[in-house]
Amino acid sequence: MSLLLESMSYGSWVLHALIWLPLVGMGVVLALPEERAKTVAFWWSLVVFVLSLGLWWSFDPESGALQMASSVTWIEAWGVHYALGLDGISLFMVLLTTFTTPLAILGSFNYIQKKERAFYALMLLLEMGVVGVFLATDLFLFYVFFELTLVPMYFIVGIWGGERRIYAAVKFFLYTALGSLLMLVAILYIYARAKAQLGFPSFAYMDLLRVPLTLQEQLWLFSAFALAFSIKVPLFPLHTWLPDAHVEAPTPGSVVLAAVLLKMGTYGFLRFLLPLFPGAAQHPTVVTVMLVLGVAGIIYAAWVAAVQPDAKKLVAYTSVAHMGFVVIGIFALTVNGVQGGLVVMISHGISTGALFLLLGMLYERRHTRLIEDFGGLARVAPWLATAFVITALASIGLPGTSGFVGEFLALLGTFESRPLMAIVASTGVIFAAYYMLPMVQKVFFNQLEKDENREVKDLDRRELTILTPMLALMIILGVFPTPVLERMEPSVRAVLERVEAASPDRGLAAEAPVVRDAEPVEITLPAVQAAAPDSRLASASDTEDTDHGNAQGGLPAADQD
């Protein structure tokens, strides 16, 4: 397969295709008759997914560098480039996005009954924006894609949502836009510093990594970026927009929101927050605050979920708890922790997306989401019950499922650096069973008392087609996660090495030469030492070669003088 892809020069054009094909599909859908919109949108998004599968074979799992990278001048006077690249962190986010989109579209065939062309066009536009976020290596381009995702999601919730859809859509937009504006201010500040220090304007990721920042500057800029990403995650206590958005959004909107939109926040932590501000990222106060907020989100969201009468709102709160595991994994600043956080992101996207699809299928049958309105459905819809039980168990982290791998690694990594935080966070696993299993019991295994429930139909062929690949991935990732971990580990180590190399009590120096070549460039990172006994990366002071910013564009090292 690798030879075939190489013969097609796959790596030179695929990243561009994954961004622009959905936009072309949007235009095609808008030009077609209303009744053909959903079919064309599904097949178009499926083609994008199939195209993205080649990334698995063409990606070099031994490299932590940005691969398939390309850069073309966009706005020369401002130093803006149309620059794309892929590493082990963004690889799985792109695959998760292209995998989820066709399933969400297929799951909306019966749910969406009005303005179908507009809906499916917005779904494809949303896919374009999210993929662009995960591939952009120019901060201006990243910000454009980051903001672009707000537009289709706002209209998806506001037009096709429930009774309180306008309130939910406006709240979602205001929360995320406010955080984004603060991040824009921080981006412009770094840009101004880069122009002054480097002698030329640039928003390029590799250039901004070389801008020297004092610790005080890093702390302020870290706060601005962290607020924007924390709202998107969402991190407690900035989560209040999420339950409303989930409950009021149509089923496919909830699926995409849970599966990929929330991941833009945690991806931002890894791609920008840690590498750009390594001194602030390892500051004891910053780390403690982020870990406390992550643990608080895990426990608080679990308690609130346990008392929800609405099944969809219950699942919405579980997203806050799961993202709490991601946050503590990232800010544990250990390889196990960050890898665990990434696996939780993947697992949550699959399992919670499947839960929202299953709840949407139940709503189409009973037109209610109240848990008390169900009961005994396993007797009349055994396949539906089976799919729901497997998905629920993956969500709470049962061993043998994808949820267990991610949460275990995140807790293990946290325990290596902050044992007390890990112990407290581990109670969230118990609370997850407390809120999820009673819901499953009440919906599927209580007495079949209501006549309306006796008429509930089992899964049809379309619904089985949607759920089967998701259920398979929950089991495969739970039993055999090694290929996934191998591909993300070098990139994770590269990020953590940069953080470890920076002294927490001063700014980051910029000694390495700056790469300004607009042609595709392979970015080679330095060799990484084996993990220390505590599984954290060895300090850069113990590494002989600290010049990370080589002529090939590696991550620059901190000032070791």
XYZ file of N, CA, C and O in Angstrom, residues 69-215:
588
model
N 4.595 18.135 4.794
C 4.467 19.567 5.021
C 4.631 20.354 3.729
O 5.401 19.986 2.847
N 3.888 21.431 3.614
C 4.011 22.336 2.473
C 3.669 23.742 2.935
O 2.919 23.923 3.900
N 4.238 24.720 2.261
C 4.009 26.112 2.630
C 4.062 26.984 1.390
O 5.027 26.925 0.632
N 3.015 27.775 1.189
C 2.930 28.689 0.049
C 2.565 30.072 0.592
O 1.673 30.199 1.445
N 3.234 31.089 0.124
C 2.943 32.449 0.571
C 1.506 32.826 0.239
O 1.046 32.649 -0.888
N 0.795 33.352 1.223
C -0.597 33.753 1.036
C -0.701 35.280 1.048
O -1.058 35.895 0.056
N -0.360 35.906 2.171
C -0.355 37.370 2.274
C 1.074 37.769 2.621
O 1.465 37.780 3.790
N 1.847 38.094 1.612
C 3.282 38.284 1.795
C 3.603 39.443 2.729
O 4.519 39.360 3.549
N 2.854 40.526 2.633
C 3.144 41.700 3.450
C 2.998 41.407 4.940
O 3.663 42.036 5.774
N 2.132 40.482 5.283
C 1.910 40.129 6.690
C 2.687 38.885 7.115
O 2.647 38.511 8.281
N 3.329 38.233 6.182
C 4.048 37.001 6.510
C 3.123 35.831 6.749
O 3.451 34.918 7.526
N 1.969 35.830 6.083
C 0.991 34.752 6.233
C 1.212 33.711 5.146
O 1.373 34.050 3.977
N 1.228 32.450 5.529
C 1.417 31.360 4.593
C 0.246 30.371 4.675
O -0.342 30.175 5.738
N -0.052 29.801 3.528
C -0.960 28.656 3.504
C -0.074 27.433 3.750
O 0.490 26.853 2.839
N 0.083 27.074 5.021
C 1.043 26.054 5.428
C 0.325 24.919 6.138
O -0.445 25.151 7.084
N 0.581 23.703 5.684
C -0.057 22.520 6.245
C 1.006 21.509 6.646
O 2.112 21.487 6.095
N 0.676 20.658 7.604
C 1.572 19.589 8.021
C 0.843 18.617 8.924
O -0.229 18.926 9.476
N 1.411 17.440 9.081
C 0.767 16.369 9.842
C 1.804 15.684 10.706
O 2.909 15.376 10.246
N 1.462 15.436 11.979
C 2.327 14.644 12.839
C 1.470 13.626 13.583
O 0.295 13.455 13.292
N 2.083 12.936 14.539
C 1.353 11.890 15.241
C 0.230 12.384 16.119
O -0.622 11.589 16.543
N 0.219 13.662 16.423
C -0.877 14.239 17.216
C -2.070 14.558 16.327
O -3.213 14.217 16.637
N -1.818 15.215 15.193
C -2.921 15.617 14.312
C -3.421 14.467 13.437
O -4.559 14.513 12.967
N -2.605 13.438 13.223
C -3.009 12.326 12.360
C -4.341 11.736 12.782
O -5.263 11.580 11.973
N -4.474 11.426 14.059
C -5.679 10.740 14.523
C -6.865 11.684 14.647
O -8.016 11.247 14.557
N -6.599 12.964 14.832
C -7.702 13.911 14.842
C -8.311 14.066 13.447
O -9.520 14.194 13.289
N -7.459 14.049 12.422
C -7.953 14.120 11.048
C -8.748 12.866 10.710
O -9.859 12.938 10.149
N -8.211 11.701 11.051
C -8.918 10.450 10.769
C -10.233 10.372 11.535
O -11.236 9.881 11.002
N -10.246 10.847 12.776
C -11.487 10.846 13.557
C -12.536 11.739 12.910
O -13.725 11.388 12.861
N -12.113 12.881 12.378
C -13.044 13.810 11.729
C -13.625 13.208 10.452
O -14.848 13.234 10.242
N -12.763 12.670 9.598
C -13.254 12.117 8.328
C -14.061 10.847 8.552
O -14.933 10.519 7.746
N -13.780 10.114 9.635
C -14.548 8.909 9.969
C -15.935 9.256 10.498
O -16.933 8.621 10.156
N -16.004 10.276 11.329
C -17.257 10.623 11.992
C -18.247 11.305 11.057
O -19.466 11.071 11.148
N -17.764 12.142 10.154
C -18.660 12.954 9.326
C -19.622 12.129 8.480
O -20.842 12.381 8.516
N -19.177 11.133 7.699
C -20.155 10.362 6.921
C -21.145 9.596 7.792
O -22.320 9.437 7.423
N -20.711 9.126 8.969
C -21.626 8.417 9.862
C -22.678 9.372 10.425
O -23.858 9.009 10.558
N -22.263 10.589 10.774
C -23.226 11.581 11.263
C -24.232 11.951 10.173
O -25.429 12.109 10.444
N -23.747 12.099 8.944
C -24.645 12.433 7.832
C -25.621 11.288 7.586
O -26.826 11.507 7.423
N -25.123 10.054 7.576
C -26.008 8.902 7.372
C -27.023 8.781 8.506
O -28.177 8.387 8.290
N -26.602 9.135 9.713
C -27.519 9.075 10.847
C -28.586 10.143 10.845
O -29.535 10.087 11.643
N -28.469 11.124 9.961
C -29.444 12.227 9.922
C -30.516 12.033 8.859
O -31.381 12.888 8.705
N -30.475 10.935 8.117
C -31.377 10.751 6.976
C -32.851 10.863 7.367
O -33.648 11.445 6.644
N -33.221 10.300 8.510
C -34.616 10.368 8.954
C -34.884 11.567 9.848
O -36.030 12.006 9.988
N -33.832 12.094 10.477
C -34.003 13.161 11.465
C -34.229 14.509 10.809
O -35.085 15.297 11.249
N -33.482 14.801 9.755
C -33.560 16.108 9.100
C -34.639 16.072 8.031
O -34.542 15.310 7.060
N -35.652 16.896 8.209
C -36.800 16.886 7.301
C -37.010 18.217 6.590
O -37.865 18.305 5.710
N -36.273 19.243 6.934
C -36.467 20.553 6.302
C -35.117 21.136 5.894
O -34.082 20.854 6.508
N -35.135 21.921 4.831
C -33.939 22.624 4.341
C -32.735 21.676 4.279
O -31.648 21.958 4.797
N -32.927 20.552 3.605
C -31.909 19.509 3.608
C -30.629 19.946 2.887
O -29.525 19.621 3.320
N -30.763 20.653 1.792
C -29.569 21.095 1.075
C -28.683 21.961 1.961
O -27.460 21.788 2.013
N -29.300 22.901 2.650
C -28.529 23.796 3.517
C -27.857 23.016 4.644
O -26.686 23.261 4.981
N -28.579 22.065 5.222
C -28.016 21.300 6.337
C -26.783 20.516 5.904
O -25.729 20.587 6.557
N -26.903 19.765 4.828
C -25.788 18.913 4.417
C -24.624 19.741 3.858
O -23.456 19.344 3.988
N -24.920 20.885 3.292
C -23.848 21.780 2.859
C -23.072 22.295 4.064
O -21.832 22.377 4.050
N -23.783 22.622 5.141
C -23.119 23.100 6.351
C -22.302 21.993 7.018
O -21.236 22.257 7.587
N -22.777 20.761 6.933
C -22.012 19.647 7.498
C -20.674 19.487 6.777
O -19.634 19.234 7.404
N -20.681 19.631 5.472
C -19.428 19.528 4.717
C -18.511 20.723 4.987
O -17.284 20.572 5.064
N -19.100 21.909 5.138
C -18.304 23.081 5.490
C -17.665 22.903 6.866
O -16.502 23.278 7.085
N -18.410 22.319 7.789
C -17.885 22.058 9.126
C -16.713 21.077 9.064
O -15.697 21.260 9.751
N -16.839 20.050 8.232
C -15.735 19.103 8.078
C -14.487 19.798 7.551
O -13.369 19.558 8.024
N -14.667 20.669 6.575
C -13.524 21.412 6.037
C -12.831 22.221 7.129
O -11.594 22.211 7.260
N -13.614 22.955 7.920
C -13.031 23.794 8.957
C -12.280 23.000 10.003
O -11.176 23.378 10.414
N -12.849 21.876 10.436
C -12.208 21.078 11.481
C -10.912 20.452 10.971
O -9.883 20.467 11.661
N -10.937 19.884 9.767
C -9.718 19.305 9.200
C -8.647 20.391 9.049
O -7.465 20.160 9.324
N -9.051 21.587 8.636
C -8.105 22.687 8.511
C -7.457 23.052 9.826
O -6.251 23.356 9.883
N -8.224 23.016 10.915
C -7.669 23.299 12.248
C -6.557 22.315 12.581
O -5.494 22.694 13.101
N -6.764 21.042 12.282
C -5.799 20.017 12.656
C -4.572 19.968 11.736
O -3.565 19.355 12.092
N -4.658 20.608 10.558
C -3.548 20.546 9.616
C -2.767 21.854 9.501
O -1.640 21.853 9.012
N -3.341 22.976 9.913
C -2.696 24.275 9.720
C -1.429 24.393 10.559
O -1.428 24.080 11.755
N -0.345 24.867 9.938
C 0.905 25.135 10.660
C 1.293 26.606 10.566
O 2.448 26.952 10.781
N 0.350 27.445 10.227
C 0.492 28.898 10.269
C -0.589 29.406 11.212
O -1.768 29.051 11.057
N -0.240 30.203 12.219
C -1.216 30.591 13.239
C -2.348 31.441 12.680
O -3.477 31.376 13.187
N -2.085 32.240 11.662
C -3.163 33.006 11.038
C -4.149 32.056 10.357
O -5.363 32.189 10.505
N -3.612 31.092 9.609
C -4.456 30.108 8.941
C -5.218 29.276 9.965
O -6.415 28.989 9.782
N -4.551 28.887 11.045
C -5.214 28.134 12.109
C -6.386 28.913 12.672
O -7.481 28.366 12.875
N -6.173 30.203 12.920
C -7.245 31.017 13.500
C -8.427 31.139 12.541
O -9.585 31.112 12.969
N -8.152 31.247 11.247
C -9.229 31.322 10.257
C -10.084 30.056 10.308
O -11.319 30.122 10.356
N -9.443 28.910 10.315
C -10.191 27.652 10.370
C -10.898 27.495 11.721
O -12.027 26.987 11.790
N -10.235 27.890 12.793
C -10.804 27.781 14.136
C -12.108 28.560 14.239
O -13.102 28.088 14.805
N -12.120 29.778 13.672
C -13.319 30.596 13.696
C -14.357 30.114 12.681
O -15.566 30.237 12.909
N -13.895 29.570 11.565
C -14.820 29.086 10.539
C -15.752 28.005 11.075
O -16.924 27.941 10.687
N -15.265 27.185 11.990
C -16.102 26.104 12.516
C -17.304 26.629 13.302
O -18.308 25.918 13.453
N -17.214 27.855 13.807
C -18.343 28.417 14.560
C -19.562 28.639 13.671
O -20.704 28.462 14.107
N -19.330 29.024 12.419
C -20.436 29.426 11.544
C -21.378 28.270 11.242
O -22.590 28.361 11.506
N -20.906 27.144 10.682
C -21.855 26.065 10.398
C -22.492 25.481 11.643
O -23.675 25.139 11.636
N -21.710 25.379 12.756
C -22.293 24.807 13.965
C -23.374 25.713 14.537
O -24.394 25.232 15.051
N -23.187 27.011 14.442
C -24.199 27.958 14.919
C -25.522 27.769 14.180
O -26.593 27.703 14.785
N -25.449 27.637 12.865
C -26.673 27.477 12.087
C -27.267 26.077 12.239
O -28.494 25.918 12.216
N -26.429 25.063 12.389
C -26.954 23.702 12.582
C -27.775 23.628 13.856
O -28.865 23.038 13.883
N -27.276 24.226 14.937
C -28.030 24.238 16.191
C -29.218 25.189 16.095
O -30.343 24.859 16.505
N -29.001 26.371 15.540
C -30.034 27.403 15.531
C -31.204 27.127 14.602
O -32.312 27.612 14.856
N -31.007 26.365 13.534
C -32.091 26.106 12.575
C -32.730 24.743 12.793
O -33.958 24.614 12.776
N -31.920 23.709 13.017
C -32.459 22.352 13.095
C -32.515 21.815 14.515
O -32.764 20.635 14.726
N -32.271 22.669 15.519
C -32.264 22.225 16.908
C -33.649 22.138 17.512
O -34.674 22.221 16.828
N -33.681 21.980 18.842
C -34.933 21.810 19.568
C -35.611 23.129 19.888
O -35.351 24.163 19.261
N -36.463 23.111 20.902
C -37.298 24.264 21.234
C -36.455 25.468 21.664
O -36.803 26.606 21.352
N -35.374 25.249 22.379
C -34.536 26.347 22.880
C -33.275 26.498 22.020
O -32.210 26.869 22.504
N -33.428 26.235 20.730
C -32.258 26.201 19.839
C -31.580 27.565 19.687
O -30.358 27.631 19.617
N -32.357 28.639 19.662
C -31.754 29.964 19.483
C -30.905 30.321 20.698
O -29.766 30.810 20.563
N -31.438 30.062 21.879
C -30.689 30.328 23.107
C -29.389 29.522 23.123
O -28.309 30.052 23.425
N -29.471 28.235 22.790
C -28.288 27.370 22.806
C -27.269 27.811 21.765
O -26.057 27.818 22.027
N -27.731 28.176 20.572
C -26.823 28.578 19.497
C -26.094 29.880 19.842
O -24.885 30.003 19.634
N -26.836 30.853 20.369
C -26.221 32.135 20.721
C -25.229 31.959 21.869
O -24.131 32.535 21.861
N -25.596 31.157 22.857
C -24.704 30.914 23.999
C -23.413 30.232 23.537
O -22.312 30.611 23.949
N -23.557 29.239 22.675
C -22.393 28.560 22.118
C -21.491 29.540 21.371
O -20.270 29.558 21.562
N -22.085 30.380 20.553
C -21.308 31.306 19.734
C -20.601 32.346 20.604
O -19.411 32.630 20.401
N -21.315 32.926 21.568
C -20.728 33.976 22.402
C -19.583 33.447 23.258
O -18.533 34.094 23.383
N -19.779 32.287 23.862
C -18.722 31.706 24.692
C -17.450 31.500 23.880
O -16.360 31.928 24.272
N -17.574 30.795 22.762
C -16.387 30.434 21.988
C -15.781 31.643 21.282
O -14.554 31.737 21.150
N -16.606 32.580 20.841
C -16.075 33.766 20.164
C -15.288 34.646 21.134
O -14.253 35.215 20.759
N -15.762 34.770 22.371
C -15.047 35.578 23.363
C -13.648 35.024 23.609
O -12.651 35.755 23.600
N -13.564 33.720 23.830
C -12.259 33.111 24.038
C -11.358 33.257 22.826
O -10.155 33.505 22.953
N -11.942 33.127 21.633
C -11.158 33.230 20.405
C -10.578 34.621 20.219
O -9.453 34.779 19.724
N -11.317 35.653 20.604
C -10.821 37.017 20.460
C -9.604 37.264 21.349
O -8.641 37.932 20.942
N -9.627 36.728 22.562
C -8.462 36.865 23.439
C -7.257 36.129 22.857
O -6.123 36.606 22.942
N -7.524 34.964 22.253
C -6.431 34.242 21.616
C -5.868 35.027 20.435
O -4.656 35.031 20.198
N -6.729 35.720 19.695
C -6.273 36.533 18.567
C -5.333 37.637 19.043
O -4.303 37.908 18.410
N -5.680 38.259 20.164
C -4.800 39.291 20.724
C -3.432 38.701 21.053
O -2.386 39.298 20.761
N -3.420 37.507 21.635
C -2.161 36.855 21.977
C -1.363 36.504 20.719
O -0.132 36.659 20.684
N -2.050 36.041 19.675
C -1.373 35.713 18.415
C -0.724 36.958 17.825
O 0.425 36.924 17.360
N -1.436 38.078 17.844
C -0.892 39.319 17.295
C 0.305 39.810 18.109
O 1.250 40.379 17.554
N 0.272 39.581 19.412
C 1.411 39.974 20.246
C 2.651 39.149 19.871
O 3.751 39.700 19.708
N 2.478 37.849 19.734
C 3.612 36.998 19.344
C 4.111 37.395 17.961
O 5.323 37.423 17.696
N 3.172 37.710 17.073
C 3.540 38.129 15.717
C 4.397 39.401 15.763
O 5.408 39.508 15.063
N 3.994 40.357 16.596
C 4.758 41.602 16.713
C 6.157 41.333 17.275
O 7.154 41.908 16.811
N 6.242 40.459 18.266
C 7.545 40.105 18.820
C 8.403 39.394 17.780
O 9.608 39.609 17.690
N 7.769 38.522 16.986
C 8.508 37.803 15.946
C 9.061 38.764 14.909
O 10.215 38.641 14.473
N 8.251 39.730 14.516
C 8.690 40.706 13.517
C 9.868 41.521 14.033
O 10.825 41.814 13.288
N 9.820 41.870 15.318
C 10.902 42.670 15.896
C 12.171 41.840 16.106
O 13.278 42.322 15.861
N 12.015 40.600 16.544
C 13.176 39.784 16.881
C 13.799 39.111 15.669
O 15.020 38.990 15.582
N 12.959 38.661 14.742
C 13.467 37.909 13.597
C 13.770 38.783 12.399
O 14.469 38.360 11.483
N 13.202 39.980 12.381
C 13.493 40.898 11.293
C 12.581 40.770 10.095
O 12.792 41.444 9.079
N 11.563 39.945 10.173
C 10.600 39.797 9.075
C 9.272 39.342 9.674
O 9.239 38.686 10.714
N 8.157 39.701 9.036
C 6.856 39.295 9.565
C 6.586 37.820 9.284
O 6.899 37.311 8.203
N 5.992 37.122 10.246
C 5.684 35.708 10.044
C 4.680 35.223 11.086
O 4.772 35.566 12.265
N 3.717 34.437 10.610
C 2.807 33.705 11.489
C 3.147 32.215 11.495
O 2.409 31.421 12.064
N 4.240 31.824 10.834
C 4.586 30.409 10.696
C 4.872 29.794 12.065
O 5.585 30.377 12.896
N 4.356 28.616 12.277
C 4.505 27.923 13.551
C 5.969 27.744 13.925
O 6.384 28.037 15.046
N 6.781 27.291 12.965
C 8.186 27.046 13.261
C 8.953 28.338 13.544
O 9.920 28.344 14.300
N 8.529 29.440 12.935
C 9.167 30.728 13.220
C 8.803 31.224 14.613
O 9.657 31.717 15.359
N 7.538 31.102 14.979
C 7.095 31.606 16.281
C 7.672 30.799 17.430
O 7.796 31.309 18.547
N 8.013 29.534 17.168
C 8.660 28.738 18.206
C 10.013 29.321 18.607
O 10.522 29.049 19.699
N 10.613 30.132 17.725
C 11.943 30.676 17.964
C 11.928 32.079 18.564
O 12.967 32.683 18.742
N 10.758 32.586 18.852
C 10.653 33.933 19.420
C 10.949 33.874 20.912
O 10.287 33.147 21.656
N 11.939 34.628 21.409
C 12.256 34.610 22.839
C 11.188 35.352 23.643
O 10.846 36.493 23.341
N 10.665 34.708 24.650
C 9.634 35.296 25.504
C 10.057 35.155 26.955
O 10.544 34.094 27.365
N 9.870 36.215 27.725
C 10.129 36.129 29.157
C 9.051 35.265 29.804
O 7.991 35.021 29.226
N 9.307 34.833 31.019
C 8.331 34.008 31.718
C 7.026 34.776 31.939
O 5.934 34.212 31.811
